[in-house]
Coordinates of C-alpha atoms in Angstrom, one line a residue:
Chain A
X808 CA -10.3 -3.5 13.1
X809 CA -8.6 -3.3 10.0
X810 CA -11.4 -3.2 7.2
X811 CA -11.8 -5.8 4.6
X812 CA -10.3 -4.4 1.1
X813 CA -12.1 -5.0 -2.1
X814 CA -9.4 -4.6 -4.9
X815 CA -9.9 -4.0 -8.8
X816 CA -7.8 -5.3 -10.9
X817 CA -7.4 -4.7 -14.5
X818 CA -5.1 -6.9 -16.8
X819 CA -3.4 -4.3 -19.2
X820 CA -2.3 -4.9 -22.6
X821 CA -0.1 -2.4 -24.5
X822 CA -0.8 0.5 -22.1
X823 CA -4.9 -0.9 -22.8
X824 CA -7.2 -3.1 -20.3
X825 CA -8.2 -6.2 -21.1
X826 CA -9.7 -9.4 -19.4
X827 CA -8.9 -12.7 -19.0
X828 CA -11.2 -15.7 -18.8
X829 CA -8.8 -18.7 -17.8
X830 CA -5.8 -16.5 -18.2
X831 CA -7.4 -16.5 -22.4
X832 CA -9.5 -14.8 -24.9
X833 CA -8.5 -11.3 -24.1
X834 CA -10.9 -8.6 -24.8
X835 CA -10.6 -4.8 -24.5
X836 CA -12.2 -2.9 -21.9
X837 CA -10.4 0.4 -22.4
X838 CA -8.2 3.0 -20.5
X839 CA -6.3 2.1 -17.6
X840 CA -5.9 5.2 -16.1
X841 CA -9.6 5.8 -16.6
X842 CA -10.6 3.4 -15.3
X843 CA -8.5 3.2 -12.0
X844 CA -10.2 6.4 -11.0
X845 CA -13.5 5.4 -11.9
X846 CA -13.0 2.5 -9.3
X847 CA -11.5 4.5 -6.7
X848 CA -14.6 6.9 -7.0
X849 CA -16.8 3.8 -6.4
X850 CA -15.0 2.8 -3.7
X851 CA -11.9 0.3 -4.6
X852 CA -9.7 0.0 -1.7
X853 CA -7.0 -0.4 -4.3
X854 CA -5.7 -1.1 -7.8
X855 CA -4.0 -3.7 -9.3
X856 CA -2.6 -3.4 -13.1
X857 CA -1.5 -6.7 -13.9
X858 CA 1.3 -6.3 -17.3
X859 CA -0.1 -9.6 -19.9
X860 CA 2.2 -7.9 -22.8
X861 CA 5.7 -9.5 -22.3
X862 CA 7.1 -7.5 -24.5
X863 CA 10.0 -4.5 -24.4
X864 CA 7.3 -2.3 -26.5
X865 CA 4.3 -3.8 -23.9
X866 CA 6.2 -2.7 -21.1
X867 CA 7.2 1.1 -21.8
X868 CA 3.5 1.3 -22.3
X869 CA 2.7 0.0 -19.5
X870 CA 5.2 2.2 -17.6
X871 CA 3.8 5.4 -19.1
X872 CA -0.1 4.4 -18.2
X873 CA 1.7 3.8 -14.7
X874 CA 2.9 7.0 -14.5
X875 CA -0.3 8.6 -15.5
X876 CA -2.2 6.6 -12.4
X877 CA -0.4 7.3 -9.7
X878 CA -0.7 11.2 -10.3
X879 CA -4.6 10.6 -10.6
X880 CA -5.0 8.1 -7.7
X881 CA -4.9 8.0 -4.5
X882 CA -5.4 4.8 -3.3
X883 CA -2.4 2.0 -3.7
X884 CA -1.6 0.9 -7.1
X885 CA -0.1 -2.8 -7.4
X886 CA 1.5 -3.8 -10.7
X887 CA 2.6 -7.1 -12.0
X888 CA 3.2 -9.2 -14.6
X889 CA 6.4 -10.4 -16.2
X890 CA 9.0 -8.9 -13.0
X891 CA 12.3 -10.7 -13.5
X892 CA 14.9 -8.4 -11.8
X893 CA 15.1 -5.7 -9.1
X894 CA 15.8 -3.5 -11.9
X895 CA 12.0 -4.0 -13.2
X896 CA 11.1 -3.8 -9.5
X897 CA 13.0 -0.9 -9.2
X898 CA 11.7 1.0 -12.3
X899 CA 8.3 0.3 -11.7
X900 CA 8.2 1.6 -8.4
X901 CA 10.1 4.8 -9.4
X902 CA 7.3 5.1 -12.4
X903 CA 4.0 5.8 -9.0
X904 CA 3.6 2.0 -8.0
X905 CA 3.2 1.2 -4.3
X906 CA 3.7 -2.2 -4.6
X907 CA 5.3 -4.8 -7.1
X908 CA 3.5 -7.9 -7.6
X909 CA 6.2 -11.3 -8.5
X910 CA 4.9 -14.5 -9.9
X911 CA 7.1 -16.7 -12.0
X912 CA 10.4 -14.9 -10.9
X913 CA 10.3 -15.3 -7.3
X914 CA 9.8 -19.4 -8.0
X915 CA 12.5 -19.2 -10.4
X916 CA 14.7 -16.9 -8.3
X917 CA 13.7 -16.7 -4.3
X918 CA 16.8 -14.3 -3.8
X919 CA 14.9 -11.8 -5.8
X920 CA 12.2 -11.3 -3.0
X921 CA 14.5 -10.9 -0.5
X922 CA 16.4 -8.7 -2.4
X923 CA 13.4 -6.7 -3.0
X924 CA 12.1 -6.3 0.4
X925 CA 15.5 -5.0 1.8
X926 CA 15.7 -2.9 -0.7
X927 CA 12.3 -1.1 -0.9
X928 CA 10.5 -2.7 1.9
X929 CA 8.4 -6.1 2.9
X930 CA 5.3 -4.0 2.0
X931 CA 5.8 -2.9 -1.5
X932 CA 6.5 -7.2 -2.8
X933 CA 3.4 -8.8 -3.3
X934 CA 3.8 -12.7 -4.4
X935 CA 1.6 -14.1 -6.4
X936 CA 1.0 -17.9 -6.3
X937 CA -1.4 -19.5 -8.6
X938 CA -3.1 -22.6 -7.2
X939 CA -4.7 -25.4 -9.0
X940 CA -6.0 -28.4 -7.1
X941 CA -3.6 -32.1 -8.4
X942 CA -4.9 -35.0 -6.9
X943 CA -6.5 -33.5 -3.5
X944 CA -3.3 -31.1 -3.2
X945 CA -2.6 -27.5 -4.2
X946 CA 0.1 -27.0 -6.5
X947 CA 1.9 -24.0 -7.7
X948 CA 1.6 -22.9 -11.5
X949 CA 3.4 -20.6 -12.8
X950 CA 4.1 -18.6 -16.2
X951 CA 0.7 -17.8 -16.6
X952 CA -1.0 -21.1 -15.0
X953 CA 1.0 -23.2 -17.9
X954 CA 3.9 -25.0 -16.0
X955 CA 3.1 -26.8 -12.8
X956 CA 6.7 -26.6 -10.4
X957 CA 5.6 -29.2 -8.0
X958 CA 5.2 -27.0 -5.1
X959 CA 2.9 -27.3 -2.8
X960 CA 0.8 -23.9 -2.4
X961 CA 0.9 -24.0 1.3
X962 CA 4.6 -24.8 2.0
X963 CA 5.5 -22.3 -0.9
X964 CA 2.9 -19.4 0.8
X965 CA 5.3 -20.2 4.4
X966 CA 8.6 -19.9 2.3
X967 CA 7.5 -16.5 0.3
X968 CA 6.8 -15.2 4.1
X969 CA 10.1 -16.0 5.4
X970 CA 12.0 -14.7 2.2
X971 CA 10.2 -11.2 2.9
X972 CA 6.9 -11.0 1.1
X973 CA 4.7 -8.6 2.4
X974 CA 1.3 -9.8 1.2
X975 CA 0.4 -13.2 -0.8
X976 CA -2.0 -12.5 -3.8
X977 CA -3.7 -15.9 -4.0
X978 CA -5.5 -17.0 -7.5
X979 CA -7.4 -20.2 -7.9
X980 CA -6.5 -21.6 -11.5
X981 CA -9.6 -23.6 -11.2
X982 CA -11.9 -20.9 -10.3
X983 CA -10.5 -17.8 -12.3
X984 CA -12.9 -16.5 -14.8
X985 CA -15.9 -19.4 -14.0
X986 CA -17.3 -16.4 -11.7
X987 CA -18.2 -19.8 -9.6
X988 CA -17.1 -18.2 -6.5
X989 CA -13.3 -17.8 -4.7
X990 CA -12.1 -21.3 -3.9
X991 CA -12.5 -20.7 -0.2
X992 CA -10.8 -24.5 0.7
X993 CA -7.7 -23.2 -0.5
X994 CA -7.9 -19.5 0.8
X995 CA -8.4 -20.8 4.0
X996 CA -6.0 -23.0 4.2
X997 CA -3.5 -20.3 2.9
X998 CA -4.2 -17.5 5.5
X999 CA -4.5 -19.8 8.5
X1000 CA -0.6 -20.3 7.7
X1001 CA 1.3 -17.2 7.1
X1002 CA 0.7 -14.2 9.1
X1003 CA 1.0 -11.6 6.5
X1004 CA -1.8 -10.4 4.5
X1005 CA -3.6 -12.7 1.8
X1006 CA -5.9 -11.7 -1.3
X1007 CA -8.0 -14.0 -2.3
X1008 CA -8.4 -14.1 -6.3
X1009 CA -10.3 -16.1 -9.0
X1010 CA -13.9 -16.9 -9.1
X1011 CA -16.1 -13.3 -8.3
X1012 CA -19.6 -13.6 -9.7
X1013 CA -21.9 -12.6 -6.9
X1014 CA -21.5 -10.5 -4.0
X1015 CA -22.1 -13.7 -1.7
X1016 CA -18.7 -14.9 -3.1
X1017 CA -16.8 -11.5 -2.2
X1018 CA -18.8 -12.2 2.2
X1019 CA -17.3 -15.9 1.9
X1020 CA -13.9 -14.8 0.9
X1021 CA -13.5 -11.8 3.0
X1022 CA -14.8 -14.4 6.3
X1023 CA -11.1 -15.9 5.3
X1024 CA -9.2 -13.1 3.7
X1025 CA -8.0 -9.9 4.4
X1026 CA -8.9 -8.6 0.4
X1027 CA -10.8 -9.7 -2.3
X1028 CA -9.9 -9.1 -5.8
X1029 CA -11.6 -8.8 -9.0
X1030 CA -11.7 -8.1 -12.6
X1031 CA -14.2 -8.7 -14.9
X1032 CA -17.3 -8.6 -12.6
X1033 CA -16.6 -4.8 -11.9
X1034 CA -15.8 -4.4 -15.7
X1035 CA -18.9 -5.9 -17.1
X1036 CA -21.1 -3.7 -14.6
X1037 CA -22.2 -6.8 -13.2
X1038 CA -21.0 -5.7 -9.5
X1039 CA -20.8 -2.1 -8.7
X1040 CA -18.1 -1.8 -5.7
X1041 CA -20.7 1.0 -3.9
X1042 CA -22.8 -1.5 -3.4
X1043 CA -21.0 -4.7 -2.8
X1044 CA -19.7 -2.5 0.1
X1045 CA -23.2 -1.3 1.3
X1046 CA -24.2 -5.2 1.0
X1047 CA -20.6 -6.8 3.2
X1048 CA -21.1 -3.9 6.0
X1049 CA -25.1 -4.9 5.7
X1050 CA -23.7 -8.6 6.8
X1051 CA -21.4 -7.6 9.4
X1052 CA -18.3 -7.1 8.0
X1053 CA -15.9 -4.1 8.1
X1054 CA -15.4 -2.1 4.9
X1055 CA -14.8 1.6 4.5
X1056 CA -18.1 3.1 2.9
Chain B
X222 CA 3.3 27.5 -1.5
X223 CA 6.5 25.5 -2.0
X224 CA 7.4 22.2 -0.9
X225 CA 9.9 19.8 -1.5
X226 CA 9.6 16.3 -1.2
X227 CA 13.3 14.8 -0.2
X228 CA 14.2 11.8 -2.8
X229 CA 16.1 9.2 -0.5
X230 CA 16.7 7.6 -3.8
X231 CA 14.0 4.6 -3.6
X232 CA 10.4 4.4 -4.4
X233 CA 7.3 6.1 -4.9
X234 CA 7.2 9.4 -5.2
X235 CA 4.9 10.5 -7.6
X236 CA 1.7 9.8 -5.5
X237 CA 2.9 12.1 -2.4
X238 CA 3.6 14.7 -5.2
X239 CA 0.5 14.3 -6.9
X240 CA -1.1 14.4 -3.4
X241 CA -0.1 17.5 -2.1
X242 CA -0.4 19.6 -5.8
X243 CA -3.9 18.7 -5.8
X244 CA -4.3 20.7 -2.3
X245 CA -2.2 24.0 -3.6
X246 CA 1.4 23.2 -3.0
X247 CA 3.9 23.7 -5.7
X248 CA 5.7 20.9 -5.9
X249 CA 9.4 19.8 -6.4
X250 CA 11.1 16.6 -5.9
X251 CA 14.9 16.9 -4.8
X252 CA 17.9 15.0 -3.1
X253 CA 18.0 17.8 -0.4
X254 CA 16.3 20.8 0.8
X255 CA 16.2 23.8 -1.6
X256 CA 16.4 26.8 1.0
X257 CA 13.3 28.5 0.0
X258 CA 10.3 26.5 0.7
X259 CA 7.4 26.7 3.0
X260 CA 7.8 22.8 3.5
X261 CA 9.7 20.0 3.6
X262 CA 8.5 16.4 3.3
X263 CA 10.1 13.2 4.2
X264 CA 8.2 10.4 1.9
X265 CA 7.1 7.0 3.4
X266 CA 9.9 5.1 1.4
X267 CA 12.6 2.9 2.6
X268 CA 13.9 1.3 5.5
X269 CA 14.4 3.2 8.9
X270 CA 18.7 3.0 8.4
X271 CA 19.5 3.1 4.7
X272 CA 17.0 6.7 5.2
X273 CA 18.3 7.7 8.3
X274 CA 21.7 7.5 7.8
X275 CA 21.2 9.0 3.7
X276 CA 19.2 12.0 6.2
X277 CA 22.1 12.2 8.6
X278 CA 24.6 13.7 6.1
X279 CA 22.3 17.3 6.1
X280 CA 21.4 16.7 9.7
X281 CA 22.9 20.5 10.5
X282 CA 20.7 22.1 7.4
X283 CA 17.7 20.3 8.2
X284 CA 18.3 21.6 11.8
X285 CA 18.9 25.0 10.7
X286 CA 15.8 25.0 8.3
X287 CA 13.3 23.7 11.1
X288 CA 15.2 26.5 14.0
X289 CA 13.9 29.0 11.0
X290 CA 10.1 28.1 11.0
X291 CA 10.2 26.1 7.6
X292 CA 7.5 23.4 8.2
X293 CA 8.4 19.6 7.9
X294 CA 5.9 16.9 7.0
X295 CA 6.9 13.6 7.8
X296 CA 4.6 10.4 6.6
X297 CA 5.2 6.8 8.1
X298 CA 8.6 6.1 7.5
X299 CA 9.0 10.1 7.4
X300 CA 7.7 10.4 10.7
X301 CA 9.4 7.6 12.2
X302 CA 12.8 8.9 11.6
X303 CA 11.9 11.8 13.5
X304 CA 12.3 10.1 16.7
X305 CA 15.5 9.0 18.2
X306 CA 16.3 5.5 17.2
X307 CA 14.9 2.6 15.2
X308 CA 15.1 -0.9 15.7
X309 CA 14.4 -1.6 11.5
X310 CA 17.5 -3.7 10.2
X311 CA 19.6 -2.7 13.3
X312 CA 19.3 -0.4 15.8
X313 CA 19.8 3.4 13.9
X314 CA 19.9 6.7 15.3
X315 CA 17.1 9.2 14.1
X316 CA 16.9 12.8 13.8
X317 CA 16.0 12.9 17.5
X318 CA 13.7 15.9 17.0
X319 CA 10.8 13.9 19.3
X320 CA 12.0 12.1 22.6
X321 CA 11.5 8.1 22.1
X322 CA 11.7 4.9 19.8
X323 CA 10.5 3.4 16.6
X324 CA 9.9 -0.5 17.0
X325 CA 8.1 -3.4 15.8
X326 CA 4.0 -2.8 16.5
X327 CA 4.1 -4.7 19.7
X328 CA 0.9 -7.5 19.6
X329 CA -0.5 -8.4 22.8
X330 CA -1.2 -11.5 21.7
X331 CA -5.4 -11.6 21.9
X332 CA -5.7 -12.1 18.4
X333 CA -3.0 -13.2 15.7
X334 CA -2.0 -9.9 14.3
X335 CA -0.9 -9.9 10.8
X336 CA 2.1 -7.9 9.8
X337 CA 3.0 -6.3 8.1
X338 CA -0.2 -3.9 9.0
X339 CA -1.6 -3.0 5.8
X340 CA -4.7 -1.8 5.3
X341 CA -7.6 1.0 5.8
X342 CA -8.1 1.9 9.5
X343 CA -9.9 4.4 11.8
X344 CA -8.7 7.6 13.2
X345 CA -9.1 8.3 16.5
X346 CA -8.7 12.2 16.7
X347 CA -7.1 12.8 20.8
X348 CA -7.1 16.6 19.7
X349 CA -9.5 17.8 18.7
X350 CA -9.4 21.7 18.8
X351 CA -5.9 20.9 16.6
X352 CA -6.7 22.2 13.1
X353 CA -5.1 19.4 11.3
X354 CA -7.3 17.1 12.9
X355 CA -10.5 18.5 11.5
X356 CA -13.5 16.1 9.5
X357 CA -10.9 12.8 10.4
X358 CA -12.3 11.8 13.1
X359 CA -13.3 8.3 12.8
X360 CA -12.7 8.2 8.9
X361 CA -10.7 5.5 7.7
X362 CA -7.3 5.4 6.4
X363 CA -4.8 3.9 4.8
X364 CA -1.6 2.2 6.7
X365 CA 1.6 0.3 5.1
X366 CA 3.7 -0.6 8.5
X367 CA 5.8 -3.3 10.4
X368 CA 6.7 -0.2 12.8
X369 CA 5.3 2.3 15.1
X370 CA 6.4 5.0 17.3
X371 CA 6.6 5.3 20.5
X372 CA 7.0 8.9 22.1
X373 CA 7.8 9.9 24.8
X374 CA 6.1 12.8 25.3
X375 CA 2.3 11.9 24.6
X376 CA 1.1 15.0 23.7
X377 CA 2.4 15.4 20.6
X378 CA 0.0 12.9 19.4
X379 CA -3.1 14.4 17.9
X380 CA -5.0 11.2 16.7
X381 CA -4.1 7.4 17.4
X382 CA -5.1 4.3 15.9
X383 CA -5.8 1.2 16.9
X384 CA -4.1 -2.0 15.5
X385 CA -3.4 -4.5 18.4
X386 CA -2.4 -1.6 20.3
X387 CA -2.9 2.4 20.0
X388 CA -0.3 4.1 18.3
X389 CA 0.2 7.5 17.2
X390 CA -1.2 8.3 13.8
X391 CA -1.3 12.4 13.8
X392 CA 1.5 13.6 15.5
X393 CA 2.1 17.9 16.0
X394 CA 5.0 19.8 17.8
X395 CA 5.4 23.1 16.7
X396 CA 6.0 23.3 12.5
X397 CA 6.7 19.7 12.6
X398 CA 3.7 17.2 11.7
X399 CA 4.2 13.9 11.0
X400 CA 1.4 10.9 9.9
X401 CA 2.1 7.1 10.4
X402 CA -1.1 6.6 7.4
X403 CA -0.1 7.6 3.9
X404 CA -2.5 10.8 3.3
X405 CA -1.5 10.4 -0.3
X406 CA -2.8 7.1 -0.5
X407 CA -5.9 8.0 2.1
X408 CA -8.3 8.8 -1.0
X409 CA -11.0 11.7 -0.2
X410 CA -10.0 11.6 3.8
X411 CA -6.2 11.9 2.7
X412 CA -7.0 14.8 0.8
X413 CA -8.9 17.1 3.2
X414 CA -5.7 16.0 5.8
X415 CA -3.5 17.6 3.2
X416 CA -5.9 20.1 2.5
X417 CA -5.9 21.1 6.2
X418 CA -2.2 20.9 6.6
X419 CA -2.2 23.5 3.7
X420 CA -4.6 25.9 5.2
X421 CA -3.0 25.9 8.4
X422 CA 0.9 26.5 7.1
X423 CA -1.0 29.4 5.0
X424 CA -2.7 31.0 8.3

């Protein structure tokens, strides 16, 4: 059995990690590059680096601290965060990333998934839809959890699937940063309808919340819980195996 | 010791290079084979055709260099074009240096299988007295895969995994070794795989 993957994720700002609460008030937590390792020591399955600078100046930063990781790491680095093109897709592989992750571009441009996954593969495109509950349905957010396009989360999760999407990186709007728990109604809901791998994100404050997910999830991701110290990955792991679940210890 | 890693002209690279300096090698990255190194590795990058057919135009060199004893280290993708054909995006022809087909992970239909396969699984070592097989057994791994190879000849395969069905994960034949896992990607257990396949090309 495949085991379940606990994944760290740290938002990077000018080549520097931050966190967001609510996608807002961003504060430094340090060195990327660091700091990946660090996890991978305490046992993170994998890393994401997620690009909040939108700028040209942001993003040769960020390229460099890419770079740097992937000849420190060796577990799979994700990065995303403002991917337009397959050029970006392109250079960001060729800078050490395993995988790409596309938010706002793949609503705004499907072709660009598709493009992406014949071109480098279904398993280096990671979409990520941002969910937020509108009237008893889940709608899709995008640029940064401002704009709501009117899609329904769970018809849009089958669509990225058939354009080629390798995995779904799934973030509760609602949930992210309230450490109130993943929102497993719509995590559920979301893996029982594609077959490809989905990540459930948004919510982490206990380890109980990282056992629910993973009961309906292939990963769990977090940020600022393994940032703060409040969760150390070593031990959430001890504590899922302890209740049954796989994990690699 | 040298090895080159072949640049199909996609993707990651870096973490395979990174991956096997930290074990010894001295590492270059080129479009083709260099003549003079102990190994040659075929990164997990790609699609079965576009790298089959960009490895079909040095087909003779790359025969020439593996008739001569240079060693060849295939991973996923790397490994897979190996084998005769490929059914990714169209049937292709592979380097045919190990009897049998790469296709789609078959799923036998007990449990909903998600694909692509991507994830941390065990090793089941099937060999082991095989020296690149040593302290894997039962350690976890890390797969990126729709497709899997079927050989022909079954003992090639020096450890297996299971995901819906076994497949090879370790495969030997001579100075050709190829993994379906990424060992550059494996962590700590990736590591003593490369470290192994180090020691052993040095003995």
């Amino acid at each position: 059995m495949t085991a379940k993957r606990i994944i760290a994720c740290l938002d990077v700002k000018k080549g520097r990690v931050v966190k967001g609460v609510n996608f807002l008030d961003l504060k430094d937590k340090g060195d990327p590059t660091e700091l990946a390792a660090r996890y991978e020591d305490e046992g993170a399955d994998e890393i994401v680096f997620l690009d909040v600078t939108a700028t040209i100046e942001g993003r040769r930063a960020l390229l460099e601290v890419v770079k740097n990781t992937a000849s420190v790491l060796s577990i799979p680095l994700t990065v995303g965060g403002g991917i337009r093109t397959i050029d970006d897709v392109s250079t960001i592989l060729g800078n050490g990333a395993d995988k790409v992750s596309i938010n706002t571009a793949a609503v705004e441009n499907k072709k660009l998934i598709t493009e992406a996954a014949l071109q480098f593969g279904s398993q280096a495109v990671v979409v990520a839809i941002d969910a937020k509950k509108v009237d008893d349905d889940y709608k899709v957010f995008t640029r940064s959890g401002s704009y709501n396009t009117g899609l329904s989360a769970i018809r849009w999760a089958k669509e990225v699937e058939a354009l080629g999407a390798g995995e779904i990186l799934l973030t509760s709007i609602d949930r992210d940063g309230t450490r109130e728990g993943y929102d497993i109604t719509l995590t559920k809901m979301i893996s029982e309808a594609v077959s490809i791998p989905v990540i459930a994100s948004g919510g982490a404050g206990k380890e109980v919340h990282f056992l629910e997910a993973l009961k309906v999830a292939d990963a769990a991701l977090a940020a600022g819980v393994f940032h703060d110290g409040v969760i150390r990955i070593q031990d959430l792991k001890m504590y899922l195996k302890s209740q049954g679940l796989e994990v690699r210890l | 010791m040298k090895a080159t890693v072949i640049n199909y002209g996609v993707g990651n690279l870096f973490s395979i290079s990174a991956g096997l300096k930290r074990v010894g090698f001295e590492v270059s990255v080129n479009s083709q084979p260099e003549g003079n190194e102990d190994l040659i590795v075929f990164p997990g990058v790609g699609s079965f055709n576009a790298v089959a057919s960009y490895l079909s135009s040095h087909k003779e060199l790359l025969k020439d260099l593996r008739k001569s004893g240079t060693y060849f280290l295939g991973v996923c993708l790397g490994m897979q074009i190996m084998f005769e054909e490929g059914t990714e995006g169209g049937l292709t022809k592979g380097l045919g240096w190990f009897k049998g087909k790469v296709d789609k992970i078959e799923n036998n239909g007990k449990d909903k299988l998600k694909l692509p396969h991507i994830g941390w699984d065990k090793l089941i070592v099937t060999d082991l007295t095989c020296p690149l097989t040593e302290g894997l057994n039962n350690q976890y791994v890390y797969y990126v895969h729709s497709y899997v190879a079927y050989p022909e000849d079954e003992s090639i395969v020096r450890a297996t995994t299971i995901y819906g069905i076994a497949y090879p994960a370790i495969i030997c034949s001579d100075n050709i070794v190829g993994t379906q896992f990424h060992p550059e990607k494996s962590s700590k257990i990736g590591k003593i795989f490369l470290g192994n396949l180090y020691r052993w090309m040095k003995k």
